[in-house]
Coordinates of C-alpha atoms (C1' of nucleotides) and ligand atoms in Angstrom, one line a residue:
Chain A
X1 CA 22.3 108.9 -106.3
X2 CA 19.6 107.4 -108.0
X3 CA 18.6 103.8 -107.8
X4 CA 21.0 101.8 -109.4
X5 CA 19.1 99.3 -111.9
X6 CA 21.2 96.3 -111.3
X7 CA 19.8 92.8 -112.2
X8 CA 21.9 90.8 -109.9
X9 CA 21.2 93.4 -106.7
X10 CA 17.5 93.3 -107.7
X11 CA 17.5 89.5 -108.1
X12 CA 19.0 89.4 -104.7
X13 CA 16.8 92.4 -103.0
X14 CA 13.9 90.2 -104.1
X15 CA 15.4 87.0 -102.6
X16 CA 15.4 85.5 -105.8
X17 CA 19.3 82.9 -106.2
X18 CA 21.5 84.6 -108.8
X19 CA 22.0 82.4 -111.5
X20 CA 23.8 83.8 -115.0
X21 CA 20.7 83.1 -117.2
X22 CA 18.4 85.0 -114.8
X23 CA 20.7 88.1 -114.3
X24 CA 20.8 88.2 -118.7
X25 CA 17.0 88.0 -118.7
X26 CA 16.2 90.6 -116.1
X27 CA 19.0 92.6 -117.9
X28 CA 17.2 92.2 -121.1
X29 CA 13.9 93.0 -119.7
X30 CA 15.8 96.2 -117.9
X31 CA 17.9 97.6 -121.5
X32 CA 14.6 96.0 -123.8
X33 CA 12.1 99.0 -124.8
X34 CA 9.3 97.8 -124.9
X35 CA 6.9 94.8 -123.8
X36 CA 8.9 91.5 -124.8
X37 CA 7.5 88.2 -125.0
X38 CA 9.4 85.2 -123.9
X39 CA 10.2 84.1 -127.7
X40 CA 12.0 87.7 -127.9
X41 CA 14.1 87.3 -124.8
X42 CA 14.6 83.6 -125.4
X43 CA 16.3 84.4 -129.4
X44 CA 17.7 87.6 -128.0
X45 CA 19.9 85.5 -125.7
X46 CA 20.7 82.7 -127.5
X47 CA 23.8 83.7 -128.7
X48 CA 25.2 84.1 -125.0
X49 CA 23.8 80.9 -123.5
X50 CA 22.9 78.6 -126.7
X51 CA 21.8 75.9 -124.2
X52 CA 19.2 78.0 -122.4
X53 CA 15.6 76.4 -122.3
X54 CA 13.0 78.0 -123.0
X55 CA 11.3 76.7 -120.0
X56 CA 14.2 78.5 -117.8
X57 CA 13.1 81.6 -119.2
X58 CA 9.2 80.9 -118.7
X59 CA 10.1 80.1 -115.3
X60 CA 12.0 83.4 -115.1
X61 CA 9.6 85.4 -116.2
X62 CA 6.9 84.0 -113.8
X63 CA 9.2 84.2 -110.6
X64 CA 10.0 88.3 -111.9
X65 CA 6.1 88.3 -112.1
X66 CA 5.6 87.4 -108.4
X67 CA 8.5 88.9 -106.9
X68 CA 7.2 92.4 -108.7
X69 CA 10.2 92.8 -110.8
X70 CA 8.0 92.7 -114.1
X71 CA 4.4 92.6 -115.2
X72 CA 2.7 90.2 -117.0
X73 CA 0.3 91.7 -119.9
X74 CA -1.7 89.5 -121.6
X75 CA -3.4 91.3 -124.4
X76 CA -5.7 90.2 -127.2
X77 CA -3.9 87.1 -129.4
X78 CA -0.7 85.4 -129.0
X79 CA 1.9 85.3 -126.6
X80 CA 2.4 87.1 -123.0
X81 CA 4.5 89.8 -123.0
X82 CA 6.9 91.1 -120.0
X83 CA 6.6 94.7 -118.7
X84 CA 9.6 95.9 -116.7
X85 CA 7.1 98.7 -116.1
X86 CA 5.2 97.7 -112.7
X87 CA 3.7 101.3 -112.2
X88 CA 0.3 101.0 -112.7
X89 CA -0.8 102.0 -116.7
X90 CA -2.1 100.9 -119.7
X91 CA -2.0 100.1 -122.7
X92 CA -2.4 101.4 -126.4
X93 CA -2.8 97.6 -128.8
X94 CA -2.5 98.1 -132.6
X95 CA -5.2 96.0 -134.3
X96 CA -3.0 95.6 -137.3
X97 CA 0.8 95.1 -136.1
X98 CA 0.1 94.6 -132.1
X99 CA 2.4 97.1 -131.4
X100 CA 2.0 97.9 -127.3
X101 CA 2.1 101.8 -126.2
X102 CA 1.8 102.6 -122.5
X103 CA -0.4 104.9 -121.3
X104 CA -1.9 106.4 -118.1
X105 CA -5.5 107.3 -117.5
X106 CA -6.2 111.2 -116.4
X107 CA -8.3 109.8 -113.1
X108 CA -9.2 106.3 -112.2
X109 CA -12.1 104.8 -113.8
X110 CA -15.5 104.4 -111.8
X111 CA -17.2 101.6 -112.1
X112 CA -21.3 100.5 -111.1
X113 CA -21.3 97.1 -110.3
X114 CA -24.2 94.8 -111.0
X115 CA -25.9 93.2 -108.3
X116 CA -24.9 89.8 -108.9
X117 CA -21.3 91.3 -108.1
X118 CA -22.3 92.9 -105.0
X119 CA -19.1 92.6 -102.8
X120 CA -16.5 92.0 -105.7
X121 CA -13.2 93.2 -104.1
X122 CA -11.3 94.8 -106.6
X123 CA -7.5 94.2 -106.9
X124 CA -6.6 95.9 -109.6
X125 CA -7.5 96.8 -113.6
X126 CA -5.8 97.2 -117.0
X127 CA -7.7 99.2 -120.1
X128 CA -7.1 97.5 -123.2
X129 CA -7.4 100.2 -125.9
X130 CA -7.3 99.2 -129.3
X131 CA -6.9 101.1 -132.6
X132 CA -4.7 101.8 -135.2
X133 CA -1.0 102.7 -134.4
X134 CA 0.4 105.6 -136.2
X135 CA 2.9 103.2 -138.3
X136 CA -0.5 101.5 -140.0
X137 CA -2.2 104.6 -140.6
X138 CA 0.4 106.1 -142.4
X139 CA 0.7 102.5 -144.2
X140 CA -3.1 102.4 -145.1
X141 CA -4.1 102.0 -148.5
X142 CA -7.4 103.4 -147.7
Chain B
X1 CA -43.8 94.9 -130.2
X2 CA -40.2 94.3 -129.3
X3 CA -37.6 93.1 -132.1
X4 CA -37.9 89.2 -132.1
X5 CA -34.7 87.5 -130.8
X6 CA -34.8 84.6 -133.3
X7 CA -31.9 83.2 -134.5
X8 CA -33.0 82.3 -138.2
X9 CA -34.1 86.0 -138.3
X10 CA -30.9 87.3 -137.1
X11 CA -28.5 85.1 -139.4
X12 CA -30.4 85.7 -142.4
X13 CA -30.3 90.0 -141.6
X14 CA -26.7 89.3 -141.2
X15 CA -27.0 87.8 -144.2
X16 CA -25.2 84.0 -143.2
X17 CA -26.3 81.2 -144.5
X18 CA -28.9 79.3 -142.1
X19 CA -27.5 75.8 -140.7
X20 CA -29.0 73.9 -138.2
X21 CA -25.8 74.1 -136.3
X22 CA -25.4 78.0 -136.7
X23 CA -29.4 78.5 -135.5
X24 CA -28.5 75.8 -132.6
X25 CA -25.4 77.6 -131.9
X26 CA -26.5 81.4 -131.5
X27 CA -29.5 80.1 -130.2
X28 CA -27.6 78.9 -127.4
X29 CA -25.8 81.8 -126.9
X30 CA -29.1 84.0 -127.0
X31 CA -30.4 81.8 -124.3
X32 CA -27.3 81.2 -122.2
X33 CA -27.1 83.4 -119.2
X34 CA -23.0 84.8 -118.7
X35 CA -19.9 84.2 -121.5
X36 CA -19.7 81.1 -123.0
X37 CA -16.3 79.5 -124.3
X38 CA -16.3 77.2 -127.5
X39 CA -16.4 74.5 -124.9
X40 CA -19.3 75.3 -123.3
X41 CA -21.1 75.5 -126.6
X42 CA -19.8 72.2 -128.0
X43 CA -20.7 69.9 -125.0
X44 CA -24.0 71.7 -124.7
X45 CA -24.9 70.7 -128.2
X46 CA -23.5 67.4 -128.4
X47 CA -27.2 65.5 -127.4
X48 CA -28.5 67.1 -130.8
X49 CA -25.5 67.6 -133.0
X50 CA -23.3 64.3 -131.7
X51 CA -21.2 65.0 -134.7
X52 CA -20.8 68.3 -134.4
X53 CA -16.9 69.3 -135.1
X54 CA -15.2 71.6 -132.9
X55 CA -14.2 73.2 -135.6
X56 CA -17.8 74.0 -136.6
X57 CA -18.2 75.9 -133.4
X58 CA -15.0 78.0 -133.5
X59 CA -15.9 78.5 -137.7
X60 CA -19.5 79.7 -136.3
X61 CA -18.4 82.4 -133.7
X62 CA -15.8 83.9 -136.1
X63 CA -18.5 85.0 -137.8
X64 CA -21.2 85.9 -135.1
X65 CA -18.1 88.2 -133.8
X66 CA -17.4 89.6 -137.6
X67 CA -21.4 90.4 -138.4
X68 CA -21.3 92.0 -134.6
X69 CA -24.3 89.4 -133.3
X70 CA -21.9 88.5 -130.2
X71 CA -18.7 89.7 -129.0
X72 CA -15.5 88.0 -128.2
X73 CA -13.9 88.3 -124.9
X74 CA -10.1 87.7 -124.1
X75 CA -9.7 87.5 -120.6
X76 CA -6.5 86.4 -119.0
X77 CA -6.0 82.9 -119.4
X78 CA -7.7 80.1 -121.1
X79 CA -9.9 79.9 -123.3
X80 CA -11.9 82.9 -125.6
X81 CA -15.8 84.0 -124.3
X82 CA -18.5 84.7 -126.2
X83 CA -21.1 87.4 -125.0
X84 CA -24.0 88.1 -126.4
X85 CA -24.1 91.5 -125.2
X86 CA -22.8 93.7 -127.7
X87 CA -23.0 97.1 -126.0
X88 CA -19.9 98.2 -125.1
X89 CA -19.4 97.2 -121.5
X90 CA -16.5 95.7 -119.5
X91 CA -15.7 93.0 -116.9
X92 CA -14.8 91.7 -113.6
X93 CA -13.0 89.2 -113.3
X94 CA -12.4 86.4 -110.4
X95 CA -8.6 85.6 -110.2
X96 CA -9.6 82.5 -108.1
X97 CA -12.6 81.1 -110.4
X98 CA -12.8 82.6 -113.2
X99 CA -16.2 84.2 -113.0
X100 CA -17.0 87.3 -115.2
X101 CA -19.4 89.8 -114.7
X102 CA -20.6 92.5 -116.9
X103 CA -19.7 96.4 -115.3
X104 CA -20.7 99.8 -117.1
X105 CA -18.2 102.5 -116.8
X106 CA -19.9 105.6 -115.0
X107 CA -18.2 107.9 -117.6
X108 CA -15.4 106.8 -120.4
X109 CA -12.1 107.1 -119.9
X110 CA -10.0 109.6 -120.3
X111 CA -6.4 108.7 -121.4
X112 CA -3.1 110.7 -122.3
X113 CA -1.2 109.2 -124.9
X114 CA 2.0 109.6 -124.9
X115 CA 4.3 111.1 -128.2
X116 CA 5.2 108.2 -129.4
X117 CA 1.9 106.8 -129.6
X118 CA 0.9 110.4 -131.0
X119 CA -2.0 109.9 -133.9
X120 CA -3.5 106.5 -132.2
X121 CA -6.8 106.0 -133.9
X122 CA -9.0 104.3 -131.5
X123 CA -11.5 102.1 -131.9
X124 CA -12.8 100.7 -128.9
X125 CA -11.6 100.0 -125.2
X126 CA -12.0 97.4 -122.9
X127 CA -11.3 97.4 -118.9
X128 CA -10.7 94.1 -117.0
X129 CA -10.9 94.9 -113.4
X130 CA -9.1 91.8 -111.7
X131 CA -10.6 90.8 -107.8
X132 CA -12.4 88.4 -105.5
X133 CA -16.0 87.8 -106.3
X134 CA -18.0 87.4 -104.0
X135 CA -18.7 83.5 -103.6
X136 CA -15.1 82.9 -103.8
X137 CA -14.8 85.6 -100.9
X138 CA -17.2 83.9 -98.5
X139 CA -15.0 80.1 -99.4
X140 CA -12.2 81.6 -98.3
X141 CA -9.9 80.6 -95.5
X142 CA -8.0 84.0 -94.2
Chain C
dA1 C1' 35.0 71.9 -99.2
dC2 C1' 30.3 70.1 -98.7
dC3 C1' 25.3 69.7 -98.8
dT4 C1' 21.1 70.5 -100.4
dA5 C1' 17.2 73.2 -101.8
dG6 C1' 16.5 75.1 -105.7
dA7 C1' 17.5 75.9 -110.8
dT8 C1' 18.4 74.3 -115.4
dG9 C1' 17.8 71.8 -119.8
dA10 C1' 15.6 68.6 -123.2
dG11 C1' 11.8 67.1 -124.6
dA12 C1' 7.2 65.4 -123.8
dA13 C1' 2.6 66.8 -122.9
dC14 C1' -1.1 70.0 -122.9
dG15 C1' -5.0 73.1 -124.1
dA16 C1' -6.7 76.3 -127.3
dT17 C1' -7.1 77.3 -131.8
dT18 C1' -6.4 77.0 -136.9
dC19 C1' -5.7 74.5 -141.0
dT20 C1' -6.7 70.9 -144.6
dA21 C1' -9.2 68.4 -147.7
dA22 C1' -13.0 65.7 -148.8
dA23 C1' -18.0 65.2 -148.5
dG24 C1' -22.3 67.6 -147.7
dT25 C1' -25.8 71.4 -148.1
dA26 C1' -28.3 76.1 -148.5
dC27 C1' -30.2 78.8 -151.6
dG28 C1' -30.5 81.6 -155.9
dA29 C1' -31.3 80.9 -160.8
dC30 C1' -33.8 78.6 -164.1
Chain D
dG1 C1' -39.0 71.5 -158.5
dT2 C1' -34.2 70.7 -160.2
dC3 C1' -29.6 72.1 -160.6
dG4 C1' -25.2 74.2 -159.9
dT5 C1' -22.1 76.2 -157.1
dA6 C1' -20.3 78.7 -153.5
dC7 C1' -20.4 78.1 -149.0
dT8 C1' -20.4 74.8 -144.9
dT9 C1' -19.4 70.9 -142.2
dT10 C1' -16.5 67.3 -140.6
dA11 C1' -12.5 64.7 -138.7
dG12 C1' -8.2 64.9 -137.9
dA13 C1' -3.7 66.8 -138.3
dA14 C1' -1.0 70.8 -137.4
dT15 C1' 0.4 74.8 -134.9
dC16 C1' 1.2 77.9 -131.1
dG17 C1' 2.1 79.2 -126.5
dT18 C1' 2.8 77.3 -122.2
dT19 C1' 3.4 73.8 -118.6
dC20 C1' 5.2 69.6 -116.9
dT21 C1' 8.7 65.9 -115.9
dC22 C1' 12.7 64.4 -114.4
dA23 C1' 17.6 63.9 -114.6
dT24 C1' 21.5 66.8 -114.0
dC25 C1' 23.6 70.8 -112.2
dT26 C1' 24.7 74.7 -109.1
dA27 C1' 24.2 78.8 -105.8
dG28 C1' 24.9 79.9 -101.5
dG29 C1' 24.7 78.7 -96.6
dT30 C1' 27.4 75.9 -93.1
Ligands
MN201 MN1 3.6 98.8 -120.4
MN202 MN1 -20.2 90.7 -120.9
ZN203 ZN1 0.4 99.1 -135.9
ZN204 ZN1 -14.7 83.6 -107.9

DNA sequence: ACCTAGATGAGAACGATTCTAAAGTACGAC
DNA sequence: GTCGTACTTTAGAATCGTTCTCATCTAGGT
């Protein structure tokens, strides 16, 4: 009885047209585990549409992002990645191989804001921990 | 009584060579109220340094960052800040402007990791809180 | 079946950053 | 003070991620 994760009732749920190249991205996004960037869901599907643009899947990506479907996290260097986690968490960045773990803080944060800030509405906020994934350590010549 | 903050002083304890644009350029920095980006830097030196390259600036901040004289901020799109503040603070953020503003976390975070990221070494930790400030609040139409 | 707002695809354009290689300079050694 | 060299600067090309343009195509309502 559990909500079924199907891209094409979600795409339509979110009023978003079902087109075949959107259904295999959000499908991607939905089977991918993990935090892909558009270059991994772009190769990933070129196989099944080898005329897909990568624009179509930039544009994708940004109408999941403001529908709610996925999250955008941009974090440290290089390229965007796409979280089909849209609970609210954070994340865990490897310095050395940018590997991305979620994780979820015990209690919000508080925060004292600076005068210069007085009145600064708060939407929402993402921790950026970074350190040294287990992979590297083990890895480490040191 | 107070340490001096002079730039020659403070490249050569960081043991960096001393250029006129490297004094000019963490001079600015020292002097410059908020987080500037590369660009900032650049046009504000280009009276006294008209051939300046670009890539003298983004060569120059590497290494404030790597001797730990200023501190690079990745904040959601665009273009890298630098911040002369080197304690370990955090952000806000405007979504509509841009702005940043320093915070202090009341207490640190307290995070559960979960097994797969079991044996994460961190190193340091950075919140972004995303929201209105308040100028852009008072501009707006709703 | 048809119409049209919206989606796609190819490639150009863009902004931020890094790279390259040649010419210049800081600074320690003498 | 002069010299040598390792480091620095410069201009421009190159790279990377992303956005834009616009002609063609299509999903989905009528
Ligand atoms: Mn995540
Ligand atoms: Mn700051
Ligand atoms: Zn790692
Ligand atoms: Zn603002």
């Amino acid at each position: 009885m559990q909500a079924q994760k199907d891209a094409v009732q979600l795409l339509k749920n979110a009023g978003l047209r079902v087109t075949p190249q959107r259904e295999a991205i959000l499908q991607f996004l939905l089977d991918y585990d993990g935090h892909a960037t558009v270059d991994d869901i772009y190769t990933s599907l070129q196989d099944r549409f080898p005329s897909m643009s990568v624009s179509t899947v930039y544009n994708t990506v940004k109408q999941l992002s403001q529908v709610g479907l996925v999250k955008e996290i941009g974090v440290g260097e290089g390229a965007s990645r796409f979280d089909i986690n849209v609970e609210p968490h954070h994340h865990l960045v490897c310095t050395r191989c940018g590997a991305l773990f979620d994780f979820y803080l015990e209690e919000p944060i508080r925060l004292s804001v600076p005068p210069e800030a007085e009145g600064f509405e708060v939407e929402d906020y993402h921790v950026e921990v970074r350190g040294v994934c287990p992979r590297c350590k083990k890895q480490q010549v040191s």
